Amino acid sequence: MKITEHIDNAKGKTLFSFELLPPMKGQSMEGIYKAIDPLMEFNPPFIDVTSSREDLFYSETPDGNIKKATYRKRPGTVAVCAAIKHKYRVDTVPHLICGGFTKEETEYALIDLQFLGIDNVLVLRGDARKADPGFIPTPGGHCYATDLLEQVTNMNNGIYLHEYQDSSYKTDFCIGVAAYPEKHFEAPNLKTDFKYLKQKVDNGANFIVTQMFFDNSKYKAFVNLCRENGINVPIIPGLKPITTAKQLVNLPKIFHIDIPEDLSDAIHACKNDKDVKEVGIEWMINQCKELVKFGVPVLHFYTMGNPEPTKRIARAIF
Ligand code: FAD
């Protein structure tokens, strides 16, 4: 079922969902199931699975040489989605990214998803490779999420990459895109970033999932801006509780978000990470309660493979 249908069927009740990373190359699905099992009691209508680009890795060979290799650390997004859908009878949302994939590879992935009965995709540009100064498109791939979105909407209209194919069959993907209540870090300002978000929605995006945030007023202002400018699709807030003191530095560094002073002060006052986790969970529970009152369609958690803090928050809310 489409995300938009799940939201419509909920008739204003806030839903619970979460995001997972595929297992590291060489690991099994068991870790994924362990991350899902504790959260199934909250009846998530859908689970997101991230996608990652190839990266550059160096390793030392037994003779002391340094070996350079390029590979994807967490492959298997489509297969992980299929396995979760099959085991839990829940919808899955594979993330599709521009980086690391040619348009042909993306088309094949979309055909696989359609055959698997997966109805939703979240289309993204994807992160830059760690070794690169910024995002470098893959030759034969897409530059921006808008371009990838166009490929998916084309397939929804029966337009495939090559004319010689029989393109009478139309896919019917429900398409999500990312948004940043505190601005995407490369955008010169919120207005420019917003222009491209609007373009994504005008060109066929059916729902939006936001970057994590710790200050609800930023999310609310962002939603209001969207509504004032004719963006009427559901805007799903992305949420992550802080669980270690290190994250006070890492989250702003990696995700380009602000941590409110009250939260950072409370974390600085903690003696250890056990206390930090309690502060982070408490903060997130309060944030979620307020978001539910605000009428958010879904509370969507970035679990990063650790279900326990999310479970405690969900218990307090649902
Ligand atoms: P875009 O919408 O393409 O925007 C990127 C930048 O370019 C922005 O600054 C925007 O303002 C600008 N821009 C957009 N369109 C144009 C245009 N046509 N011309 C000029 N400028 C333009 N990363 C992963 O690698 N894997 C994942 O699974 C993943 N999941 C995510 C899930 C969510 C909910 C979010 C919020 C992010 C996720 N990311 C993931 C990170 C994301 O890929 C990065 O933030 C990336 O830098 C931007 O992706 P985007 O889709 O927002 O890009």
mmCIF file of C-alpha atoms and ligand atoms in Angstrom, residues 19 50-52 95 97 122-127 143-146 178-180 184-187 192-193 196 199-200 209-211 302, ligand 1:
data_model
loop_
_atom_site.group_PDB
_atom_site.id
_atom_site.type_symbol
_atom_site.label_atom_id
_atom_site.label_comp_id
_atom_site.label_asym_id
_atom_site.label_seq_id
_atom_site.Cartn_x
_atom_site.Cartn_y
_atom_site.Cartn_z
ATOM 1 C CA GLU A 19 14.350 3.659 9.205
ATOM 2 C CA THR A 50 18.571 3.334 3.393
ATOM 3 C CA SER A 51 20.863 3.049 0.399
ATOM 4 C CA SER A 52 24.532 3.892 0.189
ATOM 5 C CA HIS A 95 15.767 4.712 -0.563
ATOM 6 C CA ILE A 97 19.942 7.491 -4.570
ATOM 7 C CA LEU A 122 12.181 7.677 -1.283
ATOM 8 C CA VAL A 123 14.233 9.407 -3.976
ATOM 9 C CA LEU A 124 17.373 11.237 -2.919
ATOM 10 C CA ARG A 125 20.559 12.581 -4.329
ATOM 11 C CA GLY A 126 22.564 10.622 -1.743
ATOM 12 C CA ASP A 127 25.603 11.556 0.291
ATOM 13 C CA CYS A 143 22.888 14.879 -10.466
ATOM 14 C CA TYR A 144 19.932 15.835 -8.287
ATOM 15 C CA ALA A 145 16.949 14.180 -6.666
ATOM 16 C CA THR A 146 14.744 16.110 -9.145
ATOM 17 C CA ALA A 178 13.787 14.606 1.540
ATOM 18 C CA ALA A 179 13.548 18.085 3.040
ATOM 19 C CA TYR A 180 15.531 20.069 5.575
ATOM 20 C CA HIS A 184 20.290 21.638 3.210
ATOM 21 C CA PHE A 185 23.909 22.445 3.990
ATOM 22 C CA GLU A 186 24.832 23.220 0.379
ATOM 23 C CA ALA A 187 21.936 25.575 -0.283
ATOM 24 C CA THR A 192 16.693 28.548 -2.673
ATOM 25 C CA ASP A 193 16.507 25.129 -1.032
ATOM 26 C CA TYR A 196 13.967 22.907 -5.335
ATOM 27 C CA GLN A 199 10.032 21.627 -7.821
ATOM 28 C CA LYS A 200 10.215 18.057 -6.471
ATOM 29 C CA VAL A 209 10.389 13.110 5.005
ATOM 30 C CA THR A 210 12.442 15.634 6.937
ATOM 31 C CA GLN A 211 15.948 15.607 8.231
ATOM 32 C CA TYR A 302 16.097 7.073 12.539
HETATM 33 P P1 FAD B 1 18.560 17.298 -3.664
HETATM 34 O O1 FAD B 1 17.110 17.514 -3.533
HETATM 35 O O2 FAD B 1 19.095 16.918 -5.006
HETATM 36 O O3 FAD B 1 19.283 18.620 -3.144
HETATM 37 C C1 FAD B 1 20.693 18.670 -2.965
HETATM 38 C C2 FAD B 1 21.168 20.113 -2.954
HETATM 39 O O4 FAD B 1 21.069 20.664 -4.275
HETATM 40 C C3 FAD B 1 20.336 21.046 -2.089
HETATM 41 O O5 FAD B 1 21.201 22.016 -1.559
HETATM 42 C C4 FAD B 1 19.323 21.665 -3.047
HETATM 43 O O6 FAD B 1 18.932 22.942 -2.613
HETATM 44 C C5 FAD B 1 20.111 21.715 -4.339
HETATM 45 N N1 FAD B 1 19.325 21.400 -5.540
HETATM 46 C C6 FAD B 1 18.311 20.520 -5.632
HETATM 47 N N2 FAD B 1 17.878 20.430 -6.906
HETATM 48 C C7 FAD B 1 18.661 21.263 -7.635
HETATM 49 C C8 FAD B 1 18.731 21.594 -9.003
HETATM 50 N N3 FAD B 1 17.891 21.066 -9.898
HETATM 51 N N4 FAD B 1 19.700 22.476 -9.410
HETATM 52 C C9 FAD B 1 20.552 23.040 -8.522
HETATM 53 N N5 FAD B 1 20.515 22.776 -7.188
HETATM 54 C C10 FAD B 1 19.594 21.875 -6.763
HETATM 55 N N6 FAD B 1 21.736 9.710 1.866
HETATM 56 C C11 FAD B 1 22.156 8.525 1.387
HETATM 57 O O7 FAD B 1 23.261 8.441 0.824
HETATM 58 N N7 FAD B 1 21.379 7.396 1.522
HETATM 59 C C12 FAD B 1 20.155 7.420 2.102
HETATM 60 O O8 FAD B 1 19.486 6.383 2.205
HETATM 61 C C13 FAD B 1 19.675 8.673 2.617
HETATM 62 N N8 FAD B 1 18.462 8.778 3.202
HETATM 63 C C14 FAD B 1 18.003 10.006 3.604
HETATM 64 C C15 FAD B 1 16.716 10.131 4.122
HETATM 65 C C16 FAD B 1 16.237 11.369 4.540
HETATM 66 C C17 FAD B 1 14.846 11.477 5.087
HETATM 67 C C18 FAD B 1 17.066 12.520 4.433
HETATM 68 C C19 FAD B 1 16.550 13.853 4.910
HETATM 69 C C20 FAD B 1 18.343 12.412 3.913
HETATM 70 C C21 FAD B 1 18.826 11.169 3.487
HETATM 71 N N9 FAD B 1 20.095 11.035 2.922
HETATM 72 C C22 FAD B 1 20.532 9.814 2.460
HETATM 73 C C23 FAD B 1 20.981 12.190 2.812
HETATM 74 C C24 FAD B 1 20.792 12.951 1.484
HETATM 75 O O9 FAD B 1 21.066 12.116 0.394
HETATM 76 C C25 FAD B 1 21.740 14.150 1.501
HETATM 77 O O10 FAD B 1 21.281 15.092 2.436
HETATM 78 C C26 FAD B 1 22.025 14.781 0.162
HETATM 79 O O11 FAD B 1 23.102 15.696 0.361
HETATM 80 C C27 FAD B 1 20.851 15.577 -0.425
HETATM 81 O O12 FAD B 1 19.855 14.750 -0.859
HETATM 82 P P2 FAD B 1 18.491 15.355 -1.460
HETATM 83 O O13 FAD B 1 17.724 14.250 -2.014
HETATM 84 O O14 FAD B 1 17.859 16.241 -0.460
HETATM 85 O O15 FAD B 1 19.127 16.205 -2.655
#
